[in-house]
Amino acid sequence: MAVPKDPVMLLSYVNTKLRDEYSSLDELCRALGESREEMEKALAAIDYEYSPEKNQFV
């Protein structure tokens, strides 16, 4: 499955992947071949930021 471009869909997709499959955002981005900076920027646009402690965007 391609990584969603819509920020709300991206949030759901990324948080599910982080919860179920990956121990960090860096690991997820490497596995998907995505830019961490771009992902964080897209989700910041809807007021979410990555919490390393929770391993989720909150």
JSON list of N, CA and C in Angstrom, two decimals:
[
{"chain": "A", "resi": 1, "resn": "MET", "atom": "N", "xyz": [0.84, -1.19, 0.00]},
{"chain": "A", "resi": 1, "resn": "MET", "atom": "CA", "xyz": [0.00, 0.00, 0.00]},
{"chain": "A", "resi": 1, "resn": "MET", "atom": "C", "xyz": [0.88, 1.24, 0.00]},
{"chain": "A", "resi": 2, "resn": "ALA", "atom": "N", "xyz": [0.50, 2.21, -0.80]},
{"chain": "A", "resi": 2, "resn": "ALA", "atom": "CA", "xyz": [1.23, 3.48, -0.84]},
{"chain": "A", "resi": 2, "resn": "ALA", "atom": "C", "xyz": [0.92, 4.30, 0.40]},
{"chain": "A", "resi": 3, "resn": "VAL", "atom": "N", "xyz": [1.86, 5.10, 0.80]},
{"chain": "A", "resi": 3, "resn": "VAL", "atom": "CA", "xyz": [1.67, 5.97, 1.96]},
{"chain": "A", "resi": 3, "resn": "VAL", "atom": "C", "xyz": [0.65, 7.05, 1.57]},
{"chain": "A", "resi": 4, "resn": "PRO", "atom": "N", "xyz": [-0.41, 7.23, 2.38]},
{"chain": "A", "resi": 4, "resn": "PRO", "atom": "CA", "xyz": [-1.43, 8.23, 2.06]},
{"chain": "A", "resi": 4, "resn": "PRO", "atom": "C", "xyz": [-0.84, 9.64, 2.00]},
{"chain": "A", "resi": 5, "resn": "LYS", "atom": "N", "xyz": [-1.37, 10.45, 1.13]},
{"chain": "A", "resi": 5, "resn": "LYS", "atom": "CA", "xyz": [-0.94, 11.85, 1.02]},
{"chain": "A", "resi": 5, "resn": "LYS", "atom": "C", "xyz": [-1.81, 12.78, 1.86]},
{"chain": "A", "resi": 6, "resn": "ASP", "atom": "N", "xyz": [-3.08, 12.43, 2.05]},
{"chain": "A", "resi": 6, "resn": "ASP", "atom": "CA", "xyz": [-3.97, 13.22, 2.88]},
{"chain": "A", "resi": 6, "resn": "ASP", "atom": "C", "xyz": [-3.47, 13.17, 4.32]},
{"chain": "A", "resi": 7, "resn": "PRO", "atom": "N", "xyz": [-3.26, 14.32, 4.96]},
{"chain": "A", "resi": 7, "resn": "PRO", "atom": "CA", "xyz": [-2.69, 14.32, 6.32]},
{"chain": "A", "resi": 7, "resn": "PRO", "atom": "C", "xyz": [-3.48, 13.53, 7.35]},
{"chain": "A", "resi": 8, "resn": "VAL", "atom": "N", "xyz": [-4.80, 13.55, 7.29]},
{"chain": "A", "resi": 8, "resn": "VAL", "atom": "CA", "xyz": [-5.60, 12.82, 8.27]},
{"chain": "A", "resi": 8, "resn": "VAL", "atom": "C", "xyz": [-5.45, 11.31, 8.06]},
{"chain": "A", "resi": 9, "resn": "MET", "atom": "N", "xyz": [-5.46, 10.89, 6.82]},
{"chain": "A", "resi": 9, "resn": "MET", "atom": "CA", "xyz": [-5.26, 9.47, 6.51]},
{"chain": "A", "resi": 9, "resn": "MET", "atom": "C", "xyz": [-3.82, 9.07, 6.86]},
{"chain": "A", "resi": 10, "resn": "LEU", "atom": "N", "xyz": [-2.87, 9.95, 6.59]},
{"chain": "A", "resi": 10, "resn": "LEU", "atom": "CA", "xyz": [-1.48, 9.69, 6.93]},
{"chain": "A", "resi": 10, "resn": "LEU", "atom": "C", "xyz": [-1.32, 9.48, 8.43]},
{"chain": "A", "resi": 11, "resn": "LEU", "atom": "N", "xyz": [-1.96, 10.31, 9.22]},
{"chain": "A", "resi": 11, "resn": "LEU", "atom": "CA", "xyz": [-1.89, 10.20, 10.68]},
{"chain": "A", "resi": 11, "resn": "LEU", "atom": "C", "xyz": [-2.35, 8.81, 11.13]},
{"chain": "A", "resi": 12, "resn": "SER", "atom": "N", "xyz": [-3.48, 8.38, 10.66]},
{"chain": "A", "resi": 12, "resn": "SER", "atom": "CA", "xyz": [-4.01, 7.07, 11.03]},
{"chain": "A", "resi": 12, "resn": "SER", "atom": "C", "xyz": [-3.08, 5.95, 10.58]},
{"chain": "A", "resi": 13, "resn": "TYR", "atom": "N", "xyz": [-2.61, 6.04, 9.36]},
{"chain": "A", "resi": 13, "resn": "TYR", "atom": "CA", "xyz": [-1.73, 5.02, 8.79]},
{"chain": "A", "resi": 13, "resn": "TYR", "atom": "C", "xyz": [-0.42, 4.92, 9.58]},
{"chain": "A", "resi": 14, "resn": "VAL", "atom": "N", "xyz": [0.21, 6.07, 9.82]},
{"chain": "A", "resi": 14, "resn": "VAL", "atom": "CA", "xyz": [1.51, 6.09, 10.49]},
{"chain": "A", "resi": 14, "resn": "VAL", "atom": "C", "xyz": [1.38, 5.63, 11.95]},
{"chain": "A", "resi": 15, "resn": "ASN", "atom": "N", "xyz": [0.38, 6.11, 12.66]},
{"chain": "A", "resi": 15, "resn": "ASN", "atom": "CA", "xyz": [0.22, 5.69, 14.06]},
{"chain": "A", "resi": 15, "resn": "ASN", "atom": "C", "xyz": [-0.07, 4.21, 14.17]},
{"chain": "A", "resi": 16, "resn": "THR", "atom": "N", "xyz": [-0.82, 3.66, 13.24]},
{"chain": "A", "resi": 16, "resn": "THR", "atom": "CA", "xyz": [-1.08, 2.22, 13.25]},
{"chain": "A", "resi": 16, "resn": "THR", "atom": "C", "xyz": [0.21, 1.45, 13.00]},
{"chain": "A", "resi": 17, "resn": "LYS", "atom": "N", "xyz": [0.98, 1.88, 12.03]},
{"chain": "A", "resi": 17, "resn": "LYS", "atom": "CA", "xyz": [2.26, 1.23, 11.73]},
{"chain": "A", "resi": 17, "resn": "LYS", "atom": "C", "xyz": [3.20, 1.32, 12.93]},
{"chain": "A", "resi": 18, "resn": "LEU", "atom": "N", "xyz": [3.26, 2.48, 13.57]},
{"chain": "A", "resi": 18, "resn": "LEU", "atom": "CA", "xyz": [4.13, 2.65, 14.73]},
{"chain": "A", "resi": 18, "resn": "LEU", "atom": "C", "xyz": [3.69, 1.76, 15.88]},
{"chain": "A", "resi": 19, "resn": "ARG", "atom": "N", "xyz": [2.41, 1.65, 16.07]},
{"chain": "A", "resi": 19, "resn": "ARG", "atom": "CA", "xyz": [1.88, 0.81, 17.16]},
{"chain": "A", "resi": 19, "resn": "ARG", "atom": "C", "xyz": [2.15, -0.68, 16.89]},
{"chain": "A", "resi": 20, "resn": "ASP", "atom": "N", "xyz": [1.93, -1.11, 15.65]},
{"chain": "A", "resi": 20, "resn": "ASP", "atom": "CA", "xyz": [1.94, -2.54, 15.33]},
{"chain": "A", "resi": 20, "resn": "ASP", "atom": "C", "xyz": [3.26, -3.10, 14.82]},
{"chain": "A", "resi": 21, "resn": "GLU", "atom": "N", "xyz": [4.08, -2.25, 14.18]},
{"chain": "A", "resi": 21, "resn": "GLU", "atom": "CA", "xyz": [5.22, -2.80, 13.44]},
{"chain": "A", "resi": 21, "resn": "GLU", "atom": "C", "xyz": [6.58, -2.17, 13.71]},
{"chain": "A", "resi": 22, "resn": "TYR", "atom": "N", "xyz": [6.62, -0.91, 14.12]},
{"chain": "A", "resi": 22, "resn": "TYR", "atom": "CA", "xyz": [7.91, -0.22, 14.19]},
{"chain": "A", "resi": 22, "resn": "TYR", "atom": "C", "xyz": [8.13, 0.40, 15.57]},
{"chain": "A", "resi": 23, "resn": "SER", "atom": "N", "xyz": [9.37, 0.36, 16.02]},
{"chain": "A", "resi": 23, "resn": "SER", "atom": "CA", "xyz": [9.69, 0.87, 17.35]},
{"chain": "A", "resi": 23, "resn": "SER", "atom": "C", "xyz": [10.08, 2.34, 17.36]},
{"chain": "A", "resi": 24, "resn": "SER", "atom": "N", "xyz": [10.19, 2.95, 16.18]},
{"chain": "A", "resi": 24, "resn": "SER", "atom": "CA", "xyz": [10.52, 4.37, 16.11]},
{"chain": "A", "resi": 24, "resn": "SER", "atom": "C", "xyz": [10.10, 4.95, 14.77]},
{"chain": "A", "resi": 25, "resn": "LEU", "atom": "N", "xyz": [9.99, 6.26, 14.72]},
{"chain": "A", "resi": 25, "resn": "LEU", "atom": "CA", "xyz": [9.65, 6.94, 13.48]},
{"chain": "A", "resi": 25, "resn": "LEU", "atom": "C", "xyz": [10.77, 6.77, 12.45]},
{"chain": "A", "resi": 26, "resn": "ASP", "atom": "N", "xyz": [12.02, 6.81, 12.90]},
{"chain": "A", "resi": 26, "resn": "ASP", "atom": "CA", "xyz": [13.14, 6.62, 11.98]},
{"chain": "A", "resi": 26, "resn": "ASP", "atom": "C", "xyz": [13.07, 5.25, 11.31]},
{"chain": "A", "resi": 27, "resn": "GLU", "atom": "N", "xyz": [12.78, 4.22, 12.10]},
{"chain": "A", "resi": 27, "resn": "GLU", "atom": "CA", "xyz": [12.68, 2.86, 11.55]},
{"chain": "A", "resi": 27, "resn": "GLU", "atom": "C", "xyz": [11.54, 2.78, 10.52]},
{"chain": "A", "resi": 28, "resn": "LEU", "atom": "N", "xyz": [10.41, 3.37, 10.84]},
{"chain": "A", "resi": 28, "resn": "LEU", "atom": "CA", "xyz": [9.27, 3.38, 9.91]},
{"chain": "A", "resi": 28, "resn": "LEU", "atom": "C", "xyz": [9.64, 4.08, 8.61]},
{"chain": "A", "resi": 29, "resn": "CYS", "atom": "N", "xyz": [10.24, 5.25, 8.70]},
{"chain": "A", "resi": 29, "resn": "CYS", "atom": "CA", "xyz": [10.59, 6.02, 7.51]},
{"chain": "A", "resi": 29, "resn": "CYS", "atom": "C", "xyz": [11.60, 5.28, 6.64]},
{"chain": "A", "resi": 30, "resn": "ARG", "atom": "N", "xyz": [12.59, 4.64, 7.27]},
{"chain": "A", "resi": 30, "resn": "ARG", "atom": "CA", "xyz": [13.57, 3.85, 6.50]},
{"chain": "A", "resi": 30, "resn": "ARG", "atom": "C", "xyz": [12.87, 2.71, 5.76]},
{"chain": "A", "resi": 31, "resn": "ALA", "atom": "N", "xyz": [11.99, 2.01, 6.46]},
{"chain": "A", "resi": 31, "resn": "ALA", "atom": "CA", "xyz": [11.31, 0.86, 5.86]},
{"chain": "A", "resi": 31, "resn": "ALA", "atom": "C", "xyz": [10.40, 1.27, 4.70]},
{"chain": "A", "resi": 32, "resn": "LEU", "atom": "N", "xyz": [9.78, 2.43, 4.82]},
{"chain": "A", "resi": 32, "resn": "LEU", "atom": "CA", "xyz": [8.86, 2.88, 3.78]},
{"chain": "A", "resi": 32, "resn": "LEU", "atom": "C", "xyz": [9.54, 3.72, 2.70]},
{"chain": "A", "resi": 33, "resn": "GLY", "atom": "N", "xyz": [10.81, 4.08, 2.94]},
{"chain": "A", "resi": 33, "resn": "GLY", "atom": "CA", "xyz": [11.52, 4.93, 1.98]},
{"chain": "A", "resi": 33, "resn": "GLY", "atom": "C", "xyz": [10.96, 6.34, 1.93]},
{"chain": "A", "resi": 34, "resn": "GLU", "atom": "N", "xyz": [10.50, 6.81, 3.09]},
{"chain": "A", "resi": 34, "resn": "GLU", "atom": "CA", "xyz": [9.90, 8.15, 3.19]},
{"chain": "A", "resi": 34, "resn": "GLU", "atom": "C", "xyz": [10.81, 9.07, 3.98]},
{"chain": "A", "resi": 35, "resn": "SER", "atom": "N", "xyz": [10.68, 10.36, 3.73]},
{"chain": "A", "resi": 35, "resn": "SER", "atom": "CA", "xyz": [11.44, 11.38, 4.45]},
{"chain": "A", "resi": 35, "resn": "SER", "atom": "C", "xyz": [10.76, 11.68, 5.78]},
{"chain": "A", "resi": 36, "resn": "ARG", "atom": "N", "xyz": [11.51, 11.53, 6.86]},
{"chain": "A", "resi": 36, "resn": "ARG", "atom": "CA", "xyz": [10.96, 11.85, 8.19]},
{"chain": "A", "resi": 36, "resn": "ARG", "atom": "C", "xyz": [10.56, 13.31, 8.24]},
{"chain": "A", "resi": 37, "resn": "GLU", "atom": "N", "xyz": [11.40, 14.17, 7.70]},
{"chain": "A", "resi": 37, "resn": "GLU", "atom": "CA", "xyz": [11.13, 15.61, 7.71]},
{"chain": "A", "resi": 37, "resn": "GLU", "atom": "C", "xyz": [9.81, 15.93, 7.00]},
{"chain": "A", "resi": 38, "resn": "GLU", "atom": "N", "xyz": [9.59, 15.33, 5.85]},
{"chain": "A", "resi": 38, "resn": "GLU", "atom": "CA", "xyz": [8.35, 15.58, 5.10]},
{"chain": "A", "resi": 38, "resn": "GLU", "atom": "C", "xyz": [7.13, 15.04, 5.83]},
{"chain": "A", "resi": 39, "resn": "MET", "atom": "N", "xyz": [7.28, 13.87, 6.45]},
{"chain": "A", "resi": 39, "resn": "MET", "atom": "CA", "xyz": [6.17, 13.28, 7.19]},
{"chain": "A", "resi": 39, "resn": "MET", "atom": "C", "xyz": [5.81, 14.16, 8.39]},
{"chain": "A", "resi": 40, "resn": "GLU", "atom": "N", "xyz": [6.83, 14.59, 9.13]},
{"chain": "A", "resi": 40, "resn": "GLU", "atom": "CA", "xyz": [6.58, 15.45, 10.28]},
{"chain": "A", "resi": 40, "resn": "GLU", "atom": "C", "xyz": [5.96, 16.78, 9.85]},
{"chain": "A", "resi": 41, "resn": "LYS", "atom": "N", "xyz": [6.41, 17.31, 8.73]},
{"chain": "A", "resi": 41, "resn": "LYS", "atom": "CA", "xyz": [5.88, 18.56, 8.21]},
{"chain": "A", "resi": 41, "resn": "LYS", "atom": "C", "xyz": [4.40, 18.42, 7.84]},
{"chain": "A", "resi": 42, "resn": "ALA", "atom": "N", "xyz": [4.06, 17.33, 7.17]},
{"chain": "A", "resi": 42, "resn": "ALA", "atom": "CA", "xyz": [2.67, 17.09, 6.76]},
{"chain": "A", "resi": 42, "resn": "ALA", "atom": "C", "xyz": [1.76, 16.96, 7.98]},
{"chain": "A", "resi": 43, "resn": "LEU", "atom": "N", "xyz": [2.23, 16.28, 9.01]},
{"chain": "A", "resi": 43, "resn": "LEU", "atom": "CA", "xyz": [1.40, 16.07, 10.19]},
{"chain": "A", "resi": 43, "resn": "LEU", "atom": "C", "xyz": [1.39, 17.31, 11.09]},
{"chain": "A", "resi": 44, "resn": "ALA", "atom": "N", "xyz": [2.43, 18.11, 11.05]},
{"chain": "A", "resi": 44, "resn": "ALA", "atom": "CA", "xyz": [2.43, 19.37, 11.80]},
{"chain": "A", "resi": 44, "resn": "ALA", "atom": "C", "xyz": [1.38, 20.32, 11.23]},
{"chain": "A", "resi": 45, "resn": "ALA", "atom": "N", "xyz": [1.08, 20.18, 9.95]},
{"chain": "A", "resi": 45, "resn": "ALA", "atom": "CA", "xyz": [0.07, 21.02, 9.32]},
{"chain": "A", "resi": 45, "resn": "ALA", "atom": "C", "xyz": [-1.32, 20.80, 9.91]},
{"chain": "A", "resi": 46, "resn": "ILE", "atom": "N", "xyz": [-1.53, 19.63, 10.53]},
{"chain": "A", "resi": 46, "resn": "ILE", "atom": "CA", "xyz": [-2.81, 19.37, 11.21]},
{"chain": "A", "resi": 46, "resn": "ILE", "atom": "C", "xyz": [-2.60, 19.29, 12.73]},
{"chain": "A", "resi": 47, "resn": "ASP", "atom": "N", "xyz": [-1.53, 19.94, 13.18]},
{"chain": "A", "resi": 47, "resn": "ASP", "atom": "CA", "xyz": [-1.24, 20.10, 14.62]},
{"chain": "A", "resi": 47, "resn": "ASP", "atom": "C", "xyz": [-0.89, 18.81, 15.36]},
{"chain": "A", "resi": 48, "resn": "TYR", "atom": "N", "xyz": [-0.15, 17.93, 14.70]},
{"chain": "A", "resi": 48, "resn": "TYR", "atom": "CA", "xyz": [0.35, 16.72, 15.35]},
{"chain": "A", "resi": 48, "resn": "TYR", "atom": "C", "xyz": [1.86, 16.73, 15.31]},
{"chain": "A", "resi": 49, "resn": "GLU", "atom": "N", "xyz": [2.47, 16.25, 16.39]},
{"chain": "A", "resi": 49, "resn": "GLU", "atom": "CA", "xyz": [3.92, 16.11, 16.41]},
{"chain": "A", "resi": 49, "resn": "GLU", "atom": "C", "xyz": [4.27, 14.74, 16.99]},
{"chain": "A", "resi": 50, "resn": "TYR", "atom": "N", "xyz": [5.44, 14.26, 16.62]},
{"chain": "A", "resi": 50, "resn": "TYR", "atom": "CA", "xyz": [5.87, 12.93, 17.04]},
{"chain": "A", "resi": 50, "resn": "TYR", "atom": "C", "xyz": [6.33, 12.96, 18.49]},
{"chain": "A", "resi": 51, "resn": "SER", "atom": "N", "xyz": [5.84, 12.00, 19.27]},
{"chain": "A", "resi": 51, "resn": "SER", "atom": "CA", "xyz": [6.26, 11.83, 20.65]},
{"chain": "A", "resi": 51, "resn": "SER", "atom": "C", "xyz": [7.08, 10.54, 20.73]},
{"chain": "A", "resi": 52, "resn": "PRO", "atom": "N", "xyz": [8.41, 10.66, 20.90]},
{"chain": "A", "resi": 52, "resn": "PRO", "atom": "CA", "xyz": [9.24, 9.44, 21.00]},
{"chain": "A", "resi": 52, "resn": "PRO", "atom": "C", "xyz": [8.85, 8.57, 22.18]},
{"chain": "A", "resi": 53, "resn": "GLU", "atom": "N", "xyz": [8.43, 9.19, 23.28]},
{"chain": "A", "resi": 53, "resn": "GLU", "atom": "CA", "xyz": [8.04, 8.43, 24.46]},
{"chain": "A", "resi": 53, "resn": "GLU", "atom": "C", "xyz": [6.84, 7.53, 24.19]},
{"chain": "A", "resi": 54, "resn": "LYS", "atom": "N", "xyz": [5.90, 8.04, 23.41]},
{"chain": "A", "resi": 54, "resn": "LYS", "atom": "CA", "xyz": [4.69, 7.28, 23.09]},
{"chain": "A", "resi": 54, "resn": "LYS", "atom": "C", "xyz": [4.82, 6.53, 21.77]},
{"chain": "A", "resi": 55, "resn": "ASN", "atom": "N", "xyz": [5.83, 6.88, 20.98]},
{"chain": "A", "resi": 55, "resn": "ASN", "atom": "CA", "xyz": [6.02, 6.34, 19.64]},
{"chain": "A", "resi": 55, "resn": "ASN", "atom": "C", "xyz": [4.76, 6.53, 18.81]},
{"chain": "A", "resi": 56, "resn": "GLN", "atom": "N", "xyz": [4.19, 7.72, 18.89]},
{"chain": "A", "resi": 56, "resn": "GLN", "atom": "CA", "xyz": [2.97, 8.07, 18.17]},
{"chain": "A", "resi": 56, "resn": "GLN", "atom": "C", "xyz": [3.00, 9.56, 17.86]},
{"chain": "A", "resi": 57, "resn": "PHE", "atom": "N", "xyz": [2.20, 9.94, 16.87]},
{"chain": "A", "resi": 57, "resn": "PHE", "atom": "CA", "xyz": [1.95, 11.37, 16.65]},
{"chain": "A", "resi": 57, "resn": "PHE", "atom": "C", "xyz": [0.78, 11.74, 17.54]},
{"chain": "A", "resi": 58, "resn": "VAL", "atom": "N", "xyz": [0.98, 12.80, 18.32]},
{"chain": "A", "resi": 58, "resn": "VAL", "atom": "CA", "xyz": [-0.06, 13.24, 19.25]},
{"chain": "A", "resi": 58, "resn": "VAL", "atom": "C", "xyz": [-0.33, 14.73, 19.07]}
]
